[in-house]
Short mmCIF file of C-alpha atoms in Angstrom, two decimals:
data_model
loop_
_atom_site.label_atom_id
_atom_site.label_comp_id
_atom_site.label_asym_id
_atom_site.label_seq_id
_atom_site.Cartn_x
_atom_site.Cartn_y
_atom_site.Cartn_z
CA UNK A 1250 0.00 0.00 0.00
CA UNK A 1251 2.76 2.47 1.07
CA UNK A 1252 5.02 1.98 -1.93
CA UNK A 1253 1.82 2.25 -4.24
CA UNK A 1254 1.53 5.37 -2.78
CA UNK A 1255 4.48 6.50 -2.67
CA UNK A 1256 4.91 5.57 -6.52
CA UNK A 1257 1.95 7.37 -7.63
CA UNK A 1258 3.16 10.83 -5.37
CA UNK A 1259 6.77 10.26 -7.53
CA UNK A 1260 4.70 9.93 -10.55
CA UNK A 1261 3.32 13.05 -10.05
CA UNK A 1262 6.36 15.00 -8.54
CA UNK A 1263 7.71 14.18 -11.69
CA UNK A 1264 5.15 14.77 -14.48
CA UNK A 1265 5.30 18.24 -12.58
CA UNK A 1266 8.68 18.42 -13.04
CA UNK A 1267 8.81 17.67 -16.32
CA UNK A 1268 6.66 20.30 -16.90
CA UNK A 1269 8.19 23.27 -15.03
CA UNK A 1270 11.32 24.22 -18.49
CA UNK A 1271 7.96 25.54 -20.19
CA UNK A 1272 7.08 27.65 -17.06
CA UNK A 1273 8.35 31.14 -16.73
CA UNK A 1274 11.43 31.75 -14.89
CA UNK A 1275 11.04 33.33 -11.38
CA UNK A 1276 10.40 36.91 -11.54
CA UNK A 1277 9.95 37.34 -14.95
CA UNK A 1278 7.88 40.38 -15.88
CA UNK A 1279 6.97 38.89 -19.48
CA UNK A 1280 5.31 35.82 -17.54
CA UNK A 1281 2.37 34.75 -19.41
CA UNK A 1282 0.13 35.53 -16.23
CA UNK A 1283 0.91 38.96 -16.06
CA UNK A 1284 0.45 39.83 -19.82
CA UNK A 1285 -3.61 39.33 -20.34
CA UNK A 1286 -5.77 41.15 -18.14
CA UNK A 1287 -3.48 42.01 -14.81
CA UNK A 1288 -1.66 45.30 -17.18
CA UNK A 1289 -5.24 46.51 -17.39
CA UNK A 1290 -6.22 46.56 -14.07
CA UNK A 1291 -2.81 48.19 -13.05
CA UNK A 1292 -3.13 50.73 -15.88
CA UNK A 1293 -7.02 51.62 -15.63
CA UNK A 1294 -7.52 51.33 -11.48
CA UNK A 1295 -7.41 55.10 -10.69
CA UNK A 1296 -9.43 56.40 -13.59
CA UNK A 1297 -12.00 53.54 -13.05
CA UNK A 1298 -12.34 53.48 -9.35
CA UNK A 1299 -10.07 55.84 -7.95
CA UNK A 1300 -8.79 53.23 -5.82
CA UNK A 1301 -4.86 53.34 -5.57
CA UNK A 1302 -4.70 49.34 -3.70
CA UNK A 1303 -5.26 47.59 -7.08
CA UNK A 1304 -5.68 44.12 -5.04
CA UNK A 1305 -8.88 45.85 -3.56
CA UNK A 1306 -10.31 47.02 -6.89
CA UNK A 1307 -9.45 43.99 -8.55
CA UNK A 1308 -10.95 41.81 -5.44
CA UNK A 1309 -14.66 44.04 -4.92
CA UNK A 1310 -15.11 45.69 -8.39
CA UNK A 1311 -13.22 43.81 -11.84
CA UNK A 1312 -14.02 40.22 -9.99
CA UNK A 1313 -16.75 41.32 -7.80
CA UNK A 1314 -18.99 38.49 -8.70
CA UNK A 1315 -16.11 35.81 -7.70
CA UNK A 1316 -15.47 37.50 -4.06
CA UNK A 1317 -19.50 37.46 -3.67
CA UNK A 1318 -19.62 33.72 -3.95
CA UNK A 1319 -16.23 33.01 -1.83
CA UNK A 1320 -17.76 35.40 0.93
CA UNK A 1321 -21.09 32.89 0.83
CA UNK A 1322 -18.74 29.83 0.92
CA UNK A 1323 -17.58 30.96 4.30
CA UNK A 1324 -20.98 31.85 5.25
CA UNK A 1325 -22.02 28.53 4.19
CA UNK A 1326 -18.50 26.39 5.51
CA UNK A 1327 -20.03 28.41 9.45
CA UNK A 1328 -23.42 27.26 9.02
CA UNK A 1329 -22.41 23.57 8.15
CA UNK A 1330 -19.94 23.59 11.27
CA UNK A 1331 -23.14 24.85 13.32
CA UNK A 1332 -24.80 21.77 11.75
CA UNK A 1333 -23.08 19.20 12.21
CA UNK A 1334 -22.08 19.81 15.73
CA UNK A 1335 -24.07 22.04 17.82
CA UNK A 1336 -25.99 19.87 20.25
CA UNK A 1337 -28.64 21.52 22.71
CA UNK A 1338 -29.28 20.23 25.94
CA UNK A 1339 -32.35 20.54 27.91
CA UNK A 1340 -32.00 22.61 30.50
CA UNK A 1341 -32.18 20.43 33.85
CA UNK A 1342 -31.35 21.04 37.21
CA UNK A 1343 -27.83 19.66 37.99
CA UNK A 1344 -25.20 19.99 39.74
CA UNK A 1345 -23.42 23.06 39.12
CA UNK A 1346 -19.94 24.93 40.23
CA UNK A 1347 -19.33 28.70 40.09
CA UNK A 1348 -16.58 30.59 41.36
CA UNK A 1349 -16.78 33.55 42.88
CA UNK A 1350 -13.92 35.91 41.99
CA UNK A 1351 -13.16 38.26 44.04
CA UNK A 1352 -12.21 35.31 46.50
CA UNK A 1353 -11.69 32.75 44.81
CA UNK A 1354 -14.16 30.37 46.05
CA UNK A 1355 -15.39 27.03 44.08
CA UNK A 1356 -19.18 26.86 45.23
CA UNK A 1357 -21.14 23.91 45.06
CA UNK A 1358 -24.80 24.10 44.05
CA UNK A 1359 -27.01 21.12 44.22
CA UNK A 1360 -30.01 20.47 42.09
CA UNK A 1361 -32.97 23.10 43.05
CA UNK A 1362 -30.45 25.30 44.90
CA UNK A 1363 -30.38 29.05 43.99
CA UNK A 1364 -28.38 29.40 40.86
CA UNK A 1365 -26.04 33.42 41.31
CA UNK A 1366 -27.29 35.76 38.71
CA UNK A 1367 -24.92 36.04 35.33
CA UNK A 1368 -22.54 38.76 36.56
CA UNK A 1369 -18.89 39.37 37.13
CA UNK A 1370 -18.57 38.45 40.34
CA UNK A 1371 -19.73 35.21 39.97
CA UNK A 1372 -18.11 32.46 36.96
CA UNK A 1373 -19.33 29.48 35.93
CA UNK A 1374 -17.02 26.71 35.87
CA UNK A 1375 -17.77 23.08 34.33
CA UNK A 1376 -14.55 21.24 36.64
CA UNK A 1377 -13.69 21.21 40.03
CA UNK A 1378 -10.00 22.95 39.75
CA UNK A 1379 -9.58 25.77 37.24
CA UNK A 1380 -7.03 27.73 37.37
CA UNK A 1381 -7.32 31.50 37.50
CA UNK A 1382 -4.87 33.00 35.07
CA UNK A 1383 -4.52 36.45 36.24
CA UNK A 1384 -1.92 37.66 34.11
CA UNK A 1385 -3.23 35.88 30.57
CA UNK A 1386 -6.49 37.59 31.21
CA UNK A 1387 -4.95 40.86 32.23
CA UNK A 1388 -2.73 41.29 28.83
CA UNK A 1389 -6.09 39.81 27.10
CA UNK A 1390 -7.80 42.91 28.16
CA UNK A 1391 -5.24 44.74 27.26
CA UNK A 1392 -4.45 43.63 23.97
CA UNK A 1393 -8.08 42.96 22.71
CA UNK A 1394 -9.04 46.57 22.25
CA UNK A 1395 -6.48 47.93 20.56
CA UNK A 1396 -6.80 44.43 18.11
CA UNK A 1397 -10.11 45.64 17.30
CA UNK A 1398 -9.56 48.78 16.67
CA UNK A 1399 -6.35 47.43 14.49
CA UNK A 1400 -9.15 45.44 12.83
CA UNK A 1401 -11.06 48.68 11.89
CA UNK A 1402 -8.41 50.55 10.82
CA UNK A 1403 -7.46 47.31 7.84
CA UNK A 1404 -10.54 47.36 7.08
CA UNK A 1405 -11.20 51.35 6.44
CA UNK A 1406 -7.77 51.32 4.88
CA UNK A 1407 -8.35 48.63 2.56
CA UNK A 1408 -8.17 51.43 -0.45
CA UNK A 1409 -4.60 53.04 0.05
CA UNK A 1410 -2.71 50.30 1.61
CA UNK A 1411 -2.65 46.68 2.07
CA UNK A 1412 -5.51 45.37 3.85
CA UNK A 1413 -9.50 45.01 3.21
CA UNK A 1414 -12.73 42.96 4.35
CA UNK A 1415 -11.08 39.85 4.69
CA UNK A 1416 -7.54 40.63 6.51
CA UNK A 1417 -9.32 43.05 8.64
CA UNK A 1418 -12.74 40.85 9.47
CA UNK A 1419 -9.80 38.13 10.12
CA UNK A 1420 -7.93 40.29 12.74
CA UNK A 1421 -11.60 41.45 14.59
CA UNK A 1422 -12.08 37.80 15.26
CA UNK A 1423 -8.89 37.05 15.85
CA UNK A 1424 -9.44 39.12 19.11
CA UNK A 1425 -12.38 37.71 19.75
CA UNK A 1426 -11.11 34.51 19.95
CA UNK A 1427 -7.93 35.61 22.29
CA UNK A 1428 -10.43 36.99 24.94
CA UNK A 1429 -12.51 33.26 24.25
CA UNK A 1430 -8.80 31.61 24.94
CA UNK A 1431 -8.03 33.63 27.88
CA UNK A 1432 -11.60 33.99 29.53
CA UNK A 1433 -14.29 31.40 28.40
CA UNK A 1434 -16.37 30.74 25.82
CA UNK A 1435 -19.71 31.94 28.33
CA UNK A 1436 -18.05 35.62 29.15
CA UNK A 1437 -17.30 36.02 24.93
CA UNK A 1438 -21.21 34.81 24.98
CA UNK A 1439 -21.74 37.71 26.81
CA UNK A 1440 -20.25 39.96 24.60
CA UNK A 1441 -21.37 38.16 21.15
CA UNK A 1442 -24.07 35.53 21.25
CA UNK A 1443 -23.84 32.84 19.02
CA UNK A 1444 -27.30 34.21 17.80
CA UNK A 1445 -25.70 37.41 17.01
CA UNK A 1446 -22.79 36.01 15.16
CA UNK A 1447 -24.96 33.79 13.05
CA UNK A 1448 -27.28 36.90 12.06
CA UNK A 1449 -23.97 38.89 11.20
CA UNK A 1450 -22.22 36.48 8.88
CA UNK A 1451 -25.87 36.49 7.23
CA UNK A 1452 -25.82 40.43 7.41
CA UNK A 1453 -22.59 40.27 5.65
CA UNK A 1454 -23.32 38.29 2.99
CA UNK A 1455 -26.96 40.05 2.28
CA UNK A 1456 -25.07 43.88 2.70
CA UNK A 1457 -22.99 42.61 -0.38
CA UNK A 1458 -25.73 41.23 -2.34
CA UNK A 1459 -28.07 43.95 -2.15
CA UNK A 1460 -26.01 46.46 -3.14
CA UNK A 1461 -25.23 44.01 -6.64
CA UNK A 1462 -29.12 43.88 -6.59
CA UNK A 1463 -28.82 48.26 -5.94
CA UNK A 1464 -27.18 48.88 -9.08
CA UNK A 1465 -29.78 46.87 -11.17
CA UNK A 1466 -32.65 48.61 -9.41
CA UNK A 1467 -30.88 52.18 -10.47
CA UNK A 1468 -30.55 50.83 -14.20
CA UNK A 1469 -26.79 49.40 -14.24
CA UNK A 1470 -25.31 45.64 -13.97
CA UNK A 1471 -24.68 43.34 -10.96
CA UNK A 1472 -22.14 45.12 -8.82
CA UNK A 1473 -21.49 47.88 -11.24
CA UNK A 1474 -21.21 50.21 -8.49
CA UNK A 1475 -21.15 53.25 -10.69
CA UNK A 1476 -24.76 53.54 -10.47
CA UNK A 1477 -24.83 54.65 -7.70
CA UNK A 1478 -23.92 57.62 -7.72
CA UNK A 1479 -26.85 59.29 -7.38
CA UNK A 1480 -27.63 57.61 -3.91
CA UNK A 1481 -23.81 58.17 -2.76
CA UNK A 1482 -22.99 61.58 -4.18
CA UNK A 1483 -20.50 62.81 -5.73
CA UNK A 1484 -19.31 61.41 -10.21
CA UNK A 1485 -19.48 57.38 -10.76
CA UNK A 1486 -16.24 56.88 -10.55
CA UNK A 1487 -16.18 57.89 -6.70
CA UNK A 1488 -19.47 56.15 -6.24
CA UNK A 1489 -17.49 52.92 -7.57
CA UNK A 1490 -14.91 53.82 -4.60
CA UNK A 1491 -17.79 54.24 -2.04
CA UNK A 1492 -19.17 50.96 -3.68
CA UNK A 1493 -16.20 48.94 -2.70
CA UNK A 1494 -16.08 50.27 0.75
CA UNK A 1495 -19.85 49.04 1.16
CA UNK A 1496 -19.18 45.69 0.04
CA UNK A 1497 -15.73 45.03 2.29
CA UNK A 1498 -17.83 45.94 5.23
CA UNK A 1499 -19.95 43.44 4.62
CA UNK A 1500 -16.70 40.84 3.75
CA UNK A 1501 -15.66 41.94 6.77
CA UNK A 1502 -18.57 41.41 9.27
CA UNK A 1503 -19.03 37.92 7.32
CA UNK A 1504 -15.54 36.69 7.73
CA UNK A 1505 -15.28 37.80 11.44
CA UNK A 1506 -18.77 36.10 12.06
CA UNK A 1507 -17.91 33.52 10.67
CA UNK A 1508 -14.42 32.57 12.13
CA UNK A 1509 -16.05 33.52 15.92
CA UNK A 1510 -18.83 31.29 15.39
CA UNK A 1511 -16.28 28.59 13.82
CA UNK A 1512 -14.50 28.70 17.17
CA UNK A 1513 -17.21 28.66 19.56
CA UNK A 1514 -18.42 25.39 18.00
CA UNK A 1515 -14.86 23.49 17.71
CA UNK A 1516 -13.53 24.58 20.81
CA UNK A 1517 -16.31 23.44 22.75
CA UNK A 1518 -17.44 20.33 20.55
CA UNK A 1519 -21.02 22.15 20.02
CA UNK A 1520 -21.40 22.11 23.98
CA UNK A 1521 -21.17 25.84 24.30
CA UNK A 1522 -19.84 25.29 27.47
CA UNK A 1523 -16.76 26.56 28.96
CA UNK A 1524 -14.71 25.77 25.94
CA UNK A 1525 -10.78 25.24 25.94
CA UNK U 1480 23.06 18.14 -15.97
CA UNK U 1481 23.88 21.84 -16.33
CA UNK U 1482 20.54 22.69 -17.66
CA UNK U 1483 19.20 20.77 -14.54
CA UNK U 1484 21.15 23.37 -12.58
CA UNK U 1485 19.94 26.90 -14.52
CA UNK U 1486 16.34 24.87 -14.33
CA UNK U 1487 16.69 24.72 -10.88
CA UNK U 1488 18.31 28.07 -10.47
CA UNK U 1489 15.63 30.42 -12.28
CA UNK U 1490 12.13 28.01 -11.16
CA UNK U 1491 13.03 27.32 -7.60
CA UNK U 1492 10.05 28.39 -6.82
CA UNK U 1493 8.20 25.53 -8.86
CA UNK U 1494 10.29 22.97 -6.78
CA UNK U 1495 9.66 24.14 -3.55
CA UNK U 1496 5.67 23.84 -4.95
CA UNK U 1497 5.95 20.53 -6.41
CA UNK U 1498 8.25 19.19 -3.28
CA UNK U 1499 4.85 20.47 -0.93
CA UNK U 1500 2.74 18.91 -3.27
CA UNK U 1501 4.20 15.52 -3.03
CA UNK U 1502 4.25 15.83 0.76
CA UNK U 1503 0.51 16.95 0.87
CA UNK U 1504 -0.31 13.99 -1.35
CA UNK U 1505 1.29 11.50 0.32
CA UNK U 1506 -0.13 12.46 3.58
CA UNK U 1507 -3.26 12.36 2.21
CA UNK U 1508 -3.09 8.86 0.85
CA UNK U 1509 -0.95 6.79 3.22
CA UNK U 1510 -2.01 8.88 6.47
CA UNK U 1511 -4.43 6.15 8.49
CA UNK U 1512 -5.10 8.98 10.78
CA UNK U 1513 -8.19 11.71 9.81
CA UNK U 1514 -6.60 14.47 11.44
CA UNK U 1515 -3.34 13.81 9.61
CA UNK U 1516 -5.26 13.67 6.67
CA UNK U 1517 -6.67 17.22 7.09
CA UNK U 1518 -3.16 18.46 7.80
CA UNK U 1519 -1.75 16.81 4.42
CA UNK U 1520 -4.38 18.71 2.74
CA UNK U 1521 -3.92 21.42 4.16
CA UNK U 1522 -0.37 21.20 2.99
CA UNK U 1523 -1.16 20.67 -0.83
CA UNK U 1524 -3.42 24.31 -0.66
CA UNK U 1525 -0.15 25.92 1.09
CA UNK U 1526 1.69 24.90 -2.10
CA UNK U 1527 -1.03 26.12 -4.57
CA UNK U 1528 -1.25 29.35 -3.10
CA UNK U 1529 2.74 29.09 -3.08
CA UNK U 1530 2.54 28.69 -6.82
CA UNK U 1531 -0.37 31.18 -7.52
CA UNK U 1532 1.75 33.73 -5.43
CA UNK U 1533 5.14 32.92 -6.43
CA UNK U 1534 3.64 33.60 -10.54
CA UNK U 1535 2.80 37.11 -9.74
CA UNK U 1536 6.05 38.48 -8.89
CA UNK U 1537 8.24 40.87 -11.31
CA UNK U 1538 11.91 41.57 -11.14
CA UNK U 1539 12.62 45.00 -9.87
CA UNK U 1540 8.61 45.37 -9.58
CA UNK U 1541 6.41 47.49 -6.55
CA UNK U 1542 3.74 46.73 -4.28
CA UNK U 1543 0.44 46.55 -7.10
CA UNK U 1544 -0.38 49.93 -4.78
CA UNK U 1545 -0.19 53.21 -7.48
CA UNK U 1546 2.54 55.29 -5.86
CA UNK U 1547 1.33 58.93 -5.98
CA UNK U 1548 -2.36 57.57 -7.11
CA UNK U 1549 -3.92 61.26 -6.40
CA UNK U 1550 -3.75 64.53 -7.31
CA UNK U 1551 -1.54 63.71 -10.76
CA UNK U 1552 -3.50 62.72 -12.82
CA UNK U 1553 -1.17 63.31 -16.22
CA UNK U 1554 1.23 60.65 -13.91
CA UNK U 1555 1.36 57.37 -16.37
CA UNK U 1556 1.18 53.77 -15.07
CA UNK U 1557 3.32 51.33 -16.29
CA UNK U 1558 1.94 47.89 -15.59
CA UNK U 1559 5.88 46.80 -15.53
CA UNK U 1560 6.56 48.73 -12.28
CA UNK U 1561 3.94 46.86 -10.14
CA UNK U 1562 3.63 43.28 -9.28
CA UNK U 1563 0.91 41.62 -10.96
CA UNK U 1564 -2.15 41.67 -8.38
CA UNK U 1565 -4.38 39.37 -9.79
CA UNK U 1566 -3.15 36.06 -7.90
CA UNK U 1567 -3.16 38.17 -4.78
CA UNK U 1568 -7.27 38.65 -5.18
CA UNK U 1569 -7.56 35.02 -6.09
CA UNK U 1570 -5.12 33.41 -3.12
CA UNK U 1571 -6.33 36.21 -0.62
CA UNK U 1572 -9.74 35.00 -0.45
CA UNK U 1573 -8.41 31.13 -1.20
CA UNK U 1574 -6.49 31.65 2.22
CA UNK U 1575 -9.69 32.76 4.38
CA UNK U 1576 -11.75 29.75 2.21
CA UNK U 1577 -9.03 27.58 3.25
CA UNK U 1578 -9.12 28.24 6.95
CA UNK U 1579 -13.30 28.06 6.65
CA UNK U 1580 -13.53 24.71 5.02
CA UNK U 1581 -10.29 23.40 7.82
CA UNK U 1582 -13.59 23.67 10.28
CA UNK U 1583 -15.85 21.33 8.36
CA UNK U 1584 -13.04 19.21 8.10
CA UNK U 1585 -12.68 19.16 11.74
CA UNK U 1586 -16.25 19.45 12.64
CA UNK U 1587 -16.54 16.31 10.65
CA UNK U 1588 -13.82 14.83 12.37
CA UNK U 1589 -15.13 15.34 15.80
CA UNK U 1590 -18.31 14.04 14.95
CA UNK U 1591 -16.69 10.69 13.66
CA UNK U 1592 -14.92 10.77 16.75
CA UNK U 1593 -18.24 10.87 19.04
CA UNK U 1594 -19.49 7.80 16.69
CA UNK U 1595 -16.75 5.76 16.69
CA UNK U 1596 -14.71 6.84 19.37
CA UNK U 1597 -11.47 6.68 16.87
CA UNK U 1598 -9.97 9.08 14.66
CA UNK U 1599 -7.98 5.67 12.90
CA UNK U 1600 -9.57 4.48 8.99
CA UNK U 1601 -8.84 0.91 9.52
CA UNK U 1602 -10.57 0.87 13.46
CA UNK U 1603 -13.52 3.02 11.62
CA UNK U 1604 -13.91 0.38 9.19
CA UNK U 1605 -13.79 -2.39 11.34
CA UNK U 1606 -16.53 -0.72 14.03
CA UNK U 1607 -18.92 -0.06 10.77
CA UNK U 1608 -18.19 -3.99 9.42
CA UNK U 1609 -19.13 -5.10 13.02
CA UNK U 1610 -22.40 -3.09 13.57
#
């Protein structure tokens, strides 16, 4: 089995190889892939769009349609996560532990005793010993802010430098998950529901295709953002700027959705308990 | 043997993709283990977006970012002077695709796991023969 395997992966390696003499070398700038359409896009971004990041224009206006359809795979990759592994549990009276925090005090509670109210004092903790990192959570405080607003700032920027929906909706969740690592899954419930994170990965998707369905209603294409002008302000060619904006914020609440809600279902198995 | 070498010299970058290729495949076949599996493939998209990425680049080329992009607008663009950006847009969302469909894979994995209480192919196969 192994050396039939192994065969067929040298069989490959080597039809690839045998290939690569009619590839172009390594930094060529007459490469057939940069001769067809990419010179265009380089040449025509400012007057078209007025965008000066010519991955942006290329990713939300020239191949609009394709970044559409990749932002509703990741909708759909979160939903079929949720799917397959969420698992709700009736709520019944067990035994439960909480800690309270200030002292650091496991309590008990039997069945039918008087469950604390959901606040800070008191945590909810699924095993006897867990440790109370006081130092992980204090940097996680720290750091998580300033990671959002990091988050923001990609995403706003998206037109003059590197960045966009999808680096920036990446980084948001990013911190959400490092204050899910460092607290627990219930305290990030607290601050994003799972409900909430469903209905903006959904939000996402529908901001981006209702403003393709926007520029048919005001007498253009799909995602011919031009069209809009009249709505936005200001010539079609900023309008096709604003358009792009529009459509990373939705990229960008999709993807950060999307990767939060990815977490809170692997890390805890679909429990939605107290997670890693 | 020499035009091995100057192969080798100017498309190094075609190796290093077909050498992660060959690992990703491998792992994928002769892995018994799902979660080694996942990792294998995982392995084969780093090389495509290693070879998507690896085409775009230009000797003595820019960031595909229009230096100046305001305010001039008599300022020509030579599509020579910037990277080509195309296989950026395509691996950019490829990479946040790839990290998305890394969860199914896993969410499928644990759920194998709770049904079978093993993450091995043969022990799967055997516990599905024997129910």
């Amino acid at each position: 089995m192994k050396t039939i395997a192994l065969l067929t992966v040298l069989a490959i390696g080597a039809f690839l190889l045998y290939g690569t003499p009619e590839f172009p070398a390594w930094g060529d700038p007459q490469a057939p892939a940069a001769l067809h359409v990419s010179p265009y896009y380089i040449e025509h971004t400012i007057e078209d769009t007025a965008v000066p990041n010519v991955v942006t224009s290329v990713l939300a206006d020239y191949r609009g349609y394709d970044t559409m359809f990749e932002t509703s795979v990741i909708f759909a990759a979160g939903l079929a996560c949720l799917m397959l592994l969420r698992r709700y549990q009736p709520k019944t009276q067990e035994t439960r532990l909480y800690r309270h925090v200030p002292t650091g005090i496991t309590l008990r509670i039997a069945q039918g005793g008087k469950i604390p109210e959901a606040s800070d004092e008191f945590e909810r903790i699924d095993s006897q010993w867990v440790p109370y990192d006081l130092i992980v959570k204090l940097t996680a405080r720290l750091i998580v802010p300033f990671a959002q607003l990091f988050a923001l700032y990609v995403i706003a920027h998206g037109h003059h430098s590197p960045g966009g929906g999808f680096q920036g909706g990446v980084i948001y969740g990013a911190a959400l998950i490092l204050y899910a690592v460092s607290f627990d899954l219930r305290s990030t419930f607290r601050r994003l529901s799972e409900r909430t994170a469903i209905l903006l990965s959904a939000a996402g998707v529908l901001i981006y295709a209702s403003t393709g369905f926007l520029c048919m209603l005001m007498g253009g294409n799909f995602l011919d953002y031009g069209y809009l002008a009249p709505l936005l302000g200001g010539d079609p060619v900023m309008a096709r700027s604003h358009g792009i904006f529009i459509v990373e914020i939705g990229v960008g609440m999709a993807v950060m959705a999307v990767m939060v809600s990815l977490y809170y279902n692997l890390a805890s198995a679909g429990r939605h308990d107290e997670g890693l | 043997m020499e035009d091995l070498a100057a192969n080798f010299l100017t498309k190094y970058n075609y190796w290093a993709f077909i050498a992660l290729v060959m690992i990703g495949f491998y792992a994928m076949i002769v892995k018994r283990n799902l979660v080694k599996k996942i990792v294998g493939m995982n392995i084969l998209q780093t090389a495509v977006i290693l070879f998507y990425v690896s085409i775009g680049a230009k000797r003595d080329a820019d960031l595909p970012i229009i230096a100046h992009g305001h305010g001039s607008a008599s300022h020509a663009v030579h599509a020579a002077d910037y990277i080509n950006p195309l296989p950026h847009v395509l691996m950019l969302t490829a990479i946040v695709v790839s990290v998305a469909t890394l969860g199914v894979a896993i969410a499928l994995a644990i759920k194998i796991y709770r049904q079978y209480g093993t993450l091995e192919e043969d022990e799967i196969g055997e516990r599905i023969r024997n129910a």
